[in-house]
PDB file of C-alpha atoms in Angstrom:
ATOM      1  CA  MET A   1     -99.464 -17.268 160.752  1.00  0.00           C
ATOM      2  CA  SER A   2     -96.533 -15.187 161.885  1.00  0.00           C
ATOM      3  CA  THR A   3     -96.906 -11.755 163.433  1.00  0.00           C
ATOM      4  CA  ASN A   4     -93.379 -10.381 162.980  1.00  0.00           C
ATOM      5  CA  TYR A   5     -91.216 -10.510 159.889  1.00  0.00           C
ATOM      6  CA  GLN A   6     -87.575  -9.504 159.526  1.00  0.00           C
ATOM      7  CA  ILE A   7     -86.551  -8.571 155.980  1.00  0.00           C
ATOM      8  CA  ASN A   8     -82.838  -7.876 156.247  1.00  0.00           C
ATOM      9  CA  HIS A   9     -82.646  -4.625 158.287  1.00  0.00           C
ATOM     10  CA  VAL A  10     -86.403  -3.983 158.061  1.00  0.00           C
ATOM     11  CA  ASN A  11     -88.900  -5.247 160.621  1.00  0.00           C
ATOM     12  CA  PHE A  12     -92.581  -5.662 159.819  1.00  0.00           C
ATOM     13  CA  ASP A  13     -95.054  -5.957 162.691  1.00  0.00           C
ATOM     14  CA  SER A  14     -98.213  -7.266 161.065  1.00  0.00           C
ATOM     15  CA  LYS A  15    -100.344  -6.592 164.165  1.00  0.00           C
ATOM     16  CA  LYS A  16     -99.449  -2.903 164.187  1.00  0.00           C
ATOM     17  CA  GLY A  17     -98.960  -2.646 160.425  1.00  0.00           C
ATOM     18  CA  LEU A  18     -95.575  -1.069 161.114  1.00  0.00           C
ATOM     19  CA  LEU A  19     -92.509  -1.151 158.838  1.00  0.00           C
ATOM     20  CA  SER A  20     -89.367   0.098 160.565  1.00  0.00           C
ATOM     21  CA  ASP A  21     -85.592   0.125 160.674  1.00  0.00           C
ATOM     22  CA  SER A  22     -83.072   2.213 162.604  1.00  0.00           C
ATOM     23  CA  CYS A  23     -83.915   5.326 160.548  1.00  0.00           C
ATOM     24  CA  HIS A  24     -87.508   5.192 159.342  1.00  0.00           C
ATOM     25  CA  GLN A  25     -91.006   4.077 160.262  1.00  0.00           C
ATOM     26  CA  HIS A  26     -94.024   3.580 157.994  1.00  0.00           C
ATOM     27  CA  LEU A  27     -97.491   2.718 159.246  1.00  0.00           C
ATOM     28  CA  LEU A  28     -99.569   0.717 156.795  1.00  0.00           C
ATOM     29  CA  SER A  29    -103.350   0.654 156.726  1.00  0.00           C
ATOM     30  CA  TYR A  30    -105.189  -2.477 157.841  1.00  0.00           C
ATOM     31  CA  THR A  31    -105.732  -3.738 154.283  1.00  0.00           C
ATOM     32  CA  GLU A  32    -102.154  -2.881 153.227  1.00  0.00           C
ATOM     33  CA  SER A  33    -100.834  -4.763 156.226  1.00  0.00           C
ATOM     34  CA  ARG A  34    -102.985  -7.788 155.391  1.00  0.00           C
ATOM     35  CA  LEU A  35    -101.807  -7.757 151.777  1.00  0.00           C
ATOM     36  CA  LEU A  36     -98.130  -7.598 152.738  1.00  0.00           C
ATOM     37  CA  THR A  37     -98.619 -10.350 155.332  1.00  0.00           C
ATOM     38  CA  LEU A  38    -100.056 -12.740 152.765  1.00  0.00           C
ATOM     39  CA  LEU A  39     -97.321 -11.928 150.254  1.00  0.00           C
ATOM     40  CA  LEU A  40     -94.690 -12.589 152.921  1.00  0.00           C
ATOM     41  CA  GLU A  41     -96.307 -15.883 153.891  1.00  0.00           C
ATOM     42  CA  ARG A  42     -96.304 -16.884 150.217  1.00  0.00           C
ATOM     43  CA  GLN A  43     -93.016 -15.244 149.285  1.00  0.00           C
ATOM     44  CA  ASN A  44     -91.597 -16.107 145.865  1.00  0.00           C
ATOM     45  CA  ASP A  45     -94.965 -17.635 144.902  1.00  0.00           C
ATOM     46  CA  ILE A  46     -97.594 -16.020 142.731  1.00  0.00           C
ATOM     47  CA  VAL A  47    -100.600 -14.921 144.771  1.00  0.00           C
ATOM     48  CA  SER A  48    -103.719 -14.344 142.693  1.00  0.00           C
ATOM     49  CA  LYS A  49    -105.673 -11.132 142.804  1.00  0.00           C
ATOM     50  CA  GLU A  50    -108.723 -12.934 144.150  1.00  0.00           C
ATOM     51  CA  GLU A  51    -106.748 -14.487 147.009  1.00  0.00           C
ATOM     52  CA  LEU A  52    -105.322 -11.121 147.956  1.00  0.00           C
ATOM     53  CA  LYS A  53    -108.693  -9.364 147.844  1.00  0.00           C
ATOM     54  CA  ASN A  54    -110.421 -12.077 149.858  1.00  0.00           C
ATOM     55  CA  PHE A  55    -107.691 -12.068 152.486  1.00  0.00           C
ATOM     56  CA  ALA A  56    -107.311  -8.282 152.843  1.00  0.00           C
ATOM     57  CA  TRP A  57    -110.939  -7.187 152.527  1.00  0.00           C
ATOM     58  CA  GLU A  58    -112.455 -10.449 153.759  1.00  0.00           C
ATOM     59  CA  HIS A  59    -116.251 -10.260 153.240  1.00  0.00           C
ATOM     60  CA  THR A  60    -116.179  -7.025 151.258  1.00  0.00           C
ATOM     61  CA  VAL A  61    -116.331  -7.053 147.478  1.00  0.00           C
ATOM     62  CA  VAL A  62    -113.694  -4.741 145.932  1.00  0.00           C
ATOM     63  CA  THR A  63    -112.419  -4.066 142.434  1.00  0.00           C
ATOM     64  CA  ASP A  64    -108.969  -4.758 141.039  1.00  0.00           C
ATOM     65  CA  SER A  65    -108.422  -1.001 141.064  1.00  0.00           C
ATOM     66  CA  SER A  66    -108.558  -0.915 144.880  1.00  0.00           C
ATOM     67  CA  LEU A  67    -106.047  -3.758 145.028  1.00  0.00           C
ATOM     68  CA  THR A  68    -103.722  -1.987 142.577  1.00  0.00           C
ATOM     69  CA  LYS A  69    -103.800   1.231 144.632  1.00  0.00           C
ATOM     70  CA  SER A  70    -103.032  -0.633 147.873  1.00  0.00           C
ATOM     71  CA  ILE A  71    -100.120  -2.529 146.287  1.00  0.00           C
ATOM     72  CA  ALA A  72     -98.759   0.798 144.972  1.00  0.00           C
ATOM     73  CA  LYS A  73     -98.796   2.256 148.502  1.00  0.00           C
ATOM     74  CA  ILE A  74     -96.968  -0.797 149.877  1.00  0.00           C
ATOM     75  CA  ARG A  75     -94.341  -0.469 147.146  1.00  0.00           C
ATOM     76  CA  GLN A  76     -93.910   3.198 147.975  1.00  0.00           C
ATOM     77  CA  SER A  77     -93.308   2.385 151.655  1.00  0.00           C
ATOM     78  CA  LEU A  78     -90.848  -0.428 150.834  1.00  0.00           C
ATOM     79  CA  SER A  79     -88.926   1.822 148.415  1.00  0.00           C
ATOM     80  CA  THR A  80     -87.712   3.858 151.411  1.00  0.00           C
ATOM     81  CA  TYR A  81     -85.816   0.830 152.659  1.00  0.00           C
ATOM     82  CA  PHE A  82     -84.986  -0.818 149.320  1.00  0.00           C
ATOM     83  CA  PRO A  83     -84.700   2.030 146.777  1.00  0.00           C
ATOM     84  CA  ASN A  84     -82.915  -0.121 144.181  1.00  0.00           C
ATOM     85  CA  ASP A  85     -85.131  -3.207 144.362  1.00  0.00           C
ATOM     86  CA  GLU A  86     -88.620  -3.941 143.052  1.00  0.00           C
ATOM     87  CA  ILE A  87     -89.657  -6.375 145.758  1.00  0.00           C
ATOM     88  CA  ILE A  88     -93.286  -6.827 144.702  1.00  0.00           C
ATOM     89  CA  ALA A  89     -93.494  -8.073 141.139  1.00  0.00           C
ATOM     90  CA  THR A  90     -96.634  -7.818 139.019  1.00  0.00           C
ATOM     91  CA  VAL A  91     -97.708 -10.977 137.186  1.00  0.00           C
ATOM     92  CA  PRO A  92     -99.932  -9.632 134.377  1.00  0.00           C
ATOM     93  CA  ARG A  93    -103.605 -10.652 134.552  1.00  0.00           C
ATOM     94  CA  VAL A  94    -102.828 -13.061 137.415  1.00  0.00           C
ATOM     95  CA  GLY A  95    -101.607 -11.399 140.601  1.00  0.00           C
ATOM     96  CA  TYR A  96     -98.450 -10.451 142.483  1.00  0.00           C
ATOM     97  CA  ARG A  97     -95.295 -12.072 143.789  1.00  0.00           C
ATOM     98  CA  LEU A  98     -92.990 -10.985 146.629  1.00  0.00           C
ATOM     99  CA  ASP A  99     -89.442 -11.665 145.431  1.00  0.00           C
ATOM    100  CA  LEU A 100     -87.217 -12.408 148.415  1.00  0.00           C
ATOM    101  CA  GLU A 101     -84.373 -14.802 149.047  1.00  0.00           C
ATOM    102  CA  GLN A 102     -85.222 -15.468 152.668  1.00  0.00           C
ATOM    103  CA  THR A 103     -87.365 -13.965 155.413  1.00  0.00           C
ATOM    104  CA  SER A 104     -87.455 -14.843 159.091  1.00  0.00           C
ATOM    105  CA  PHE A 105     -90.755 -15.223 160.937  1.00  0.00           C
ATOM    106  CA  ALA A 106     -91.504 -14.877 164.620  1.00  0.00           C
ATOM    107  CA  GLU A 107     -94.606 -15.921 166.529  1.00  0.00           C
ATOM    108  CA  ASP A 108     -95.351 -13.587 169.453  1.00  0.00           C
ATOM    109  CA  LYS A 109     -91.741 -12.642 170.122  1.00  0.00           C
ATOM    110  CA  LEU A 110     -90.801 -11.525 173.612  1.00  0.00           C
ATOM    111  CA  GLU A 111     -89.474  -7.981 173.894  1.00  0.00           C
ATOM    112  CA  HIS A 112     -85.966  -9.086 174.867  1.00  0.00           C
ATOM    113  CA  GLU A 113     -85.627 -11.507 171.936  1.00  0.00           C
ATOM    114  CA  VAL A 114     -83.840 -10.330 168.807  1.00  0.00           C
ATOM    115  CA  GLU A 115     -84.494 -11.570 165.280  1.00  0.00           C
ATOM    116  CA  THR A 116     -81.717 -11.693 162.707  1.00  0.00           C
ATOM    117  CA  SER A 117     -81.846 -12.504 159.016  1.00  0.00           C
ATOM    118  CA  THR A 118     -80.049 -11.727 155.776  1.00  0.00           C
ATOM    119  CA  VAL A 119     -82.400 -11.093 152.879  1.00  0.00           C
ATOM    120  CA  LEU A 120     -81.218  -8.205 150.734  1.00  0.00           C
ATOM    121  CA  PRO A 121     -77.999  -6.151 150.695  1.00  0.00           C
ATOM    122  CA  GLY A 122     -77.816  -3.752 153.642  1.00  0.00           C
ATOM    123  CA  GLU A 123     -76.589  -0.769 151.666  1.00  0.00           C
ATOM    124  CA  ASN A 124     -79.550   1.375 152.690  1.00  0.00           C
ATOM    125  CA  ASN A 125     -78.954   0.678 156.369  1.00  0.00           C
ATOM    126  CA  VAL A 126     -75.264   1.495 156.027  1.00  0.00           C
ATOM    127  CA  GLY A 127     -76.183   4.697 154.208  1.00  0.00           C
ATOM    128  CA  CYS A 128     -78.534   5.642 157.006  1.00  0.00           C
ATOM    129  CA  GLN A 129     -75.769   5.234 159.577  1.00  0.00           C
ATOM    130  CA  ALA A 130     -73.462   7.307 157.381  1.00  0.00           C
ATOM    131  CA  GLN A 131     -76.113  10.051 157.222  1.00  0.00           C
ATOM    132  CA  LYS A 132     -76.319  10.064 161.015  1.00  0.00           C
ATOM    133  CA  LEU A 133     -72.543  10.349 161.357  1.00  0.00           C
ATOM    134  CA  THR A 134     -72.433  13.142 158.761  1.00  0.00           C
ATOM    135  CA  PHE A 135     -75.178  15.026 160.578  1.00  0.00           C
ATOM    136  CA  LYS A 136     -73.399  14.673 163.934  1.00  0.00           C
ATOM    137  CA  LYS A 137     -70.147  15.901 162.396  1.00  0.00           C
ATOM    138  CA  SER A 138     -71.877  18.875 160.756  1.00  0.00           C
ATOM    139  CA  PHE A 139     -73.679  19.724 163.995  1.00  0.00           C
ATOM    140  CA  PHE A 140     -70.371  19.651 165.893  1.00  0.00           C
ATOM    141  CA  ILE A 141     -68.715  21.978 163.352  1.00  0.00           C
ATOM    142  CA  ILE A 142     -71.653  24.418 163.480  1.00  0.00           C
ATOM    143  CA  LYS A 143     -71.679  24.345 167.279  1.00  0.00           C
ATOM    144  CA  ARG A 144     -67.920  24.993 167.366  1.00  0.00           C
ATOM    145  CA  GLY A 145     -68.279  27.849 164.894  1.00  0.00           C
ATOM    146  CA  LEU A 146     -71.059  29.471 166.915  1.00  0.00           C
ATOM    147  CA  LEU A 147     -68.902  29.263 170.041  1.00  0.00           C
ATOM    148  CA  VAL A 148     -65.997  31.045 168.325  1.00  0.00           C
ATOM    149  CA  LEU A 149     -68.385  33.656 166.880  1.00  0.00           C
ATOM    150  CA  SER A 150     -69.899  34.277 170.317  1.00  0.00           C
ATOM    151  CA  ILE A 151     -66.468  34.782 171.847  1.00  0.00           C
ATOM    152  CA  ALA A 152     -65.500  37.158 169.028  1.00  0.00           C
ATOM    153  CA  LEU A 153     -68.654  39.235 169.525  1.00  0.00           C
ATOM    154  CA  LEU A 154     -68.009  39.421 173.267  1.00  0.00           C
ATOM    155  CA  ALA A 155     -64.471  40.573 172.621  1.00  0.00           C
ATOM    156  CA  TYR A 156     -65.640  43.231 170.153  1.00  0.00           C
ATOM    157  CA  SER A 157     -68.264  44.464 172.618  1.00  0.00           C
ATOM    158  CA  ALA A 158     -65.688  44.711 175.382  1.00  0.00           C
ATOM    159  CA  PHE A 159     -63.327  46.680 173.147  1.00  0.00           C
ATOM    160  CA  ASN A 160     -66.028  49.218 172.268  1.00  0.00           C
ATOM    161  CA  LEU A 161     -67.019  49.454 175.924  1.00  0.00           C
ATOM    162  CA  PHE A 162     -63.506  50.423 176.901  1.00  0.00           C
ATOM    163  CA  ARG A 163     -63.456  53.220 174.330  1.00  0.00           C
ATOM    164  CA  LYS A 164     -66.466  54.882 176.002  1.00  0.00           C
ATOM    165  CA  LEU A 165     -65.775  53.848 179.583  1.00  0.00           C
ATOM    166  CA  PRO A 166     -65.779  56.776 182.075  1.00  0.00           C
ATOM    167  CA  ASN A 167     -63.349  57.019 184.985  1.00  0.00           C
ATOM    168  CA  ASP A 168     -66.010  55.986 187.470  1.00  0.00           C
ATOM    169  CA  TYR A 169     -66.615  52.763 185.566  1.00  0.00           C
ATOM    170  CA  ARG A 170     -67.506  50.489 188.506  1.00  0.00           C
ATOM    171  CA  LYS A 171     -71.107  51.647 188.726  1.00  0.00           C
ATOM    172  CA  PHE A 172     -71.615  50.534 185.110  1.00  0.00           C
ATOM    173  CA  LEU A 173     -70.431  46.966 185.721  1.00  0.00           C
ATOM    174  CA  ASN A 174     -72.859  44.072 185.702  1.00  0.00           C
ATOM    175  CA  ASN A 175     -73.421  42.571 189.152  1.00  0.00           C
ATOM    176  CA  ASP A 176     -71.717  39.379 187.969  1.00  0.00           C
ATOM    177  CA  TYR A 177     -68.464  41.252 187.275  1.00  0.00           C
ATOM    178  CA  ILE A 178     -65.815  42.800 189.495  1.00  0.00           C
ATOM    179  CA  ALA A 179     -62.955  45.259 188.927  1.00  0.00           C
ATOM    180  CA  ILE A 180     -59.493  44.807 190.451  1.00  0.00           C
ATOM    181  CA  ASP A 181     -56.781  47.490 190.525  1.00  0.00           C
ATOM    182  CA  ILE A 182     -53.109  46.504 190.333  1.00  0.00           C
ATOM    183  CA  THR A 183     -50.382  49.125 190.813  1.00  0.00           C
ATOM    184  CA  ASN A 184     -46.810  48.423 189.722  1.00  0.00           C
ATOM    185  CA  ASN A 185     -43.880  50.698 188.813  1.00  0.00           C
ATOM    186  CA  GLY A 186     -46.119  53.759 188.933  1.00  0.00           C
ATOM    187  CA  PHE A 187     -48.722  52.310 186.551  1.00  0.00           C
ATOM    188  CA  THR A 188     -52.261  51.350 187.488  1.00  0.00           C
ATOM    189  CA  HIS A 189     -53.909  48.407 185.779  1.00  0.00           C
ATOM    190  CA  ARG A 190     -57.627  47.769 186.148  1.00  0.00           C
ATOM    191  CA  ILE A 191     -58.767  44.211 185.495  1.00  0.00           C
ATOM    192  CA  ILE A 192     -62.457  43.479 184.891  1.00  0.00           C
ATOM    193  CA  LYS A 193     -63.495  39.865 185.238  1.00  0.00           C
ATOM    194  CA  PRO A 194     -66.494  37.684 186.199  1.00  0.00           C
ATOM    195  CA  LYS A 195     -66.757  37.211 189.965  1.00  0.00           C
ATOM    196  CA  SER A 196     -66.712  33.458 189.508  1.00  0.00           C
ATOM    197  CA  PHE A 197     -63.512  33.513 187.439  1.00  0.00           C
ATOM    198  CA  ILE A 198     -60.177  33.250 189.262  1.00  0.00           C
ATOM    199  CA  ILE A 199     -57.322  34.816 187.311  1.00  0.00           C
ATOM    200  CA  PRO A 200     -54.179  32.657 187.408  1.00  0.00           C
ATOM    201  CA  GLU A 201     -51.308  34.373 189.214  1.00  0.00           C
ATOM    202  CA  LYS A 202     -49.019  34.011 186.206  1.00  0.00           C
ATOM    203  CA  ILE A 203     -51.454  36.095 184.147  1.00  0.00           C
ATOM    204  CA  LYS A 204     -51.645  38.777 186.864  1.00  0.00           C
ATOM    205  CA  ALA A 205     -47.857  38.937 186.914  1.00  0.00           C
ATOM    206  CA  ILE A 206     -47.633  39.395 183.129  1.00  0.00           C
ATOM    207  CA  LEU A 207     -50.265  42.155 183.117  1.00  0.00           C
ATOM    208  CA  ALA A 208     -48.620  43.936 186.068  1.00  0.00           C
ATOM    209  CA  GLU A 209     -45.398  44.263 184.051  1.00  0.00           C
ATOM    210  CA  LYS A 210     -47.101  46.211 181.256  1.00  0.00           C
ATOM    211  CA  LYS A 211     -45.952  49.835 181.305  1.00  0.00           C
ATOM    212  CA  CYS A 212     -49.257  51.581 180.760  1.00  0.00           C
ATOM    213  CA  ASN A 213     -52.355  52.761 182.581  1.00  0.00           C
ATOM    214  CA  CYS A 214     -54.551  50.132 181.034  1.00  0.00           C
ATOM    215  CA  ILE A 215     -57.896  48.446 181.482  1.00  0.00           C
ATOM    216  CA  PHE A 216     -58.042  44.712 180.920  1.00  0.00           C
ATOM    217  CA  MET A 217     -61.063  42.470 180.594  1.00  0.00           C
ATOM    218  CA  ILE A 218     -60.588  38.730 180.794  1.00  0.00           C
ATOM    219  CA  ASP A 219     -63.003  35.810 180.821  1.00  0.00           C
ATOM    220  CA  LYS A 220     -62.879  32.114 180.021  1.00  0.00           C
ATOM    221  CA  VAL A 221     -65.370  30.364 177.737  1.00  0.00           C
ATOM    222  CA  GLY A 222     -64.747  26.642 177.363  1.00  0.00           C
ATOM    223  CA  ASP A 223     -61.058  26.123 176.526  1.00  0.00           C
ATOM    224  CA  HIS A 224     -60.535  29.693 175.288  1.00  0.00           C
ATOM    225  CA  TYR A 225     -59.801  32.998 176.972  1.00  0.00           C
ATOM    226  CA  ASN A 226     -61.539  36.160 175.844  1.00  0.00           C
ATOM    227  CA  PHE A 227     -59.016  38.968 176.433  1.00  0.00           C
ATOM    228  CA  SER A 228     -59.497  42.684 175.733  1.00  0.00           C
ATOM    229  CA  TYR A 229     -57.282  45.639 176.598  1.00  0.00           C
ATOM    230  CA  PHE A 230     -57.454  49.434 176.417  1.00  0.00           C
ATOM    231  CA  ASN A 231     -54.653  51.970 176.868  1.00  0.00           C
ATOM    232  CA  ASN A 232     -56.022  55.030 178.690  1.00  0.00           C
ATOM    233  CA  ASP A 233     -53.126  57.170 177.482  1.00  0.00           C
ATOM    234  CA  THR A 234     -53.416  56.484 173.756  1.00  0.00           C
ATOM    235  CA  LYS A 235     -57.164  55.698 173.817  1.00  0.00           C
ATOM    236  CA  LEU A 236     -56.529  52.583 171.731  1.00  0.00           C
ATOM    237  CA  GLY A 237     -56.921  48.871 172.421  1.00  0.00           C
ATOM    238  CA  GLY A 238     -57.714  45.478 171.020  1.00  0.00           C
ATOM    239  CA  SER A 239     -59.290  42.070 171.627  1.00  0.00           C
ATOM    240  CA  LEU A 240     -57.949  38.538 171.363  1.00  0.00           C
ATOM    241  CA  ILE A 241     -59.251  34.993 171.600  1.00  0.00           C
ATOM    242  CA  LEU A 242     -56.519  32.800 173.074  1.00  0.00           C
ATOM    243  CA  ASP A 243     -56.373  29.102 173.864  1.00  0.00           C
ATOM    244  CA  GLU A 244     -55.050  28.009 177.226  1.00  0.00           C
ATOM    245  CA  LYS A 245     -51.906  26.445 175.784  1.00  0.00           C
ATOM    246  CA  HIS A 246     -50.596  29.684 174.228  1.00  0.00           C
ATOM    247  CA  LEU A 247     -52.152  32.183 176.632  1.00  0.00           C
ATOM    248  CA  THR A 248     -49.077  33.326 178.590  1.00  0.00           C
ATOM    249  CA  GLN A 249     -46.861  33.306 175.514  1.00  0.00           C
ATOM    250  CA  LYS A 250     -49.249  35.552 173.571  1.00  0.00           C
ATOM    251  CA  LEU A 251     -49.812  37.947 176.481  1.00  0.00           C
ATOM    252  CA  LYS A 252     -46.079  38.482 176.869  1.00  0.00           C
ATOM    253  CA  LYS A 253     -45.761  39.412 173.187  1.00  0.00           C
ATOM    254  CA  ILE A 254     -48.511  42.050 173.231  1.00  0.00           C
ATOM    255  CA  GLU A 255     -46.899  45.494 173.083  1.00  0.00           C
ATOM    256  CA  ILE A 256     -49.710  47.386 174.803  1.00  0.00           C
ATOM    257  CA  GLU A 257     -47.410  50.274 175.691  1.00  0.00           C
ATOM    258  CA  GLU A 258     -46.985  51.126 171.987  1.00  0.00           C
ATOM    259  CA  ILE A 259     -50.688  51.141 171.166  1.00  0.00           C
TER     260      ILE A 259
END
């Protein structure tokens, strides 16, 4: 008698009593596993109730009610894989029949060997793969949204910090940050950045041309720059989230002097 059965995309290991595919696993009880094994061995044939009870419970006397309950549990497990098919048919007052076109058997398969068989339409398996792809896509969108939200919150925090920042601001900086002063055309610009972040020279040049005594905070998260600015003269500022492609273009257009 076989130990492994492949029913389309579903594998049944009769030794372990395990039904499985790429998405689900169901562990059958010992008697349920024995019942399904006999039905598979006699697929498309009517198996009497007495045969099933003798095979599954062996030397134990059981009622038809116990058999009915066990068959119901097997059907429930199979419905996960074949929701649109009634694989186990009831033959009134006689027994049960497993309705399948074809099933492959394997005696003591080696781990590296693969069984293949076409029994029933694989719509459920395709649906499972589609569910996985949908979940991955949704997870990516959520992850992307959380990243943008985090950057926005950082920018908002930086903007509010600048509004309350005292002149001797360096002692309030986190140890991971550093402040750089740039003087140009009589204006002093203070740039706050993470110590590990190197500001591109083209960005320094653009900021140095701004005609204001301003404080800038700049950081890079992923492919986006978190940029905040505060005009000490007008006590106003703002925050932006810029991608690397449009960074210099956007910085040039910011009229900080008028804020």
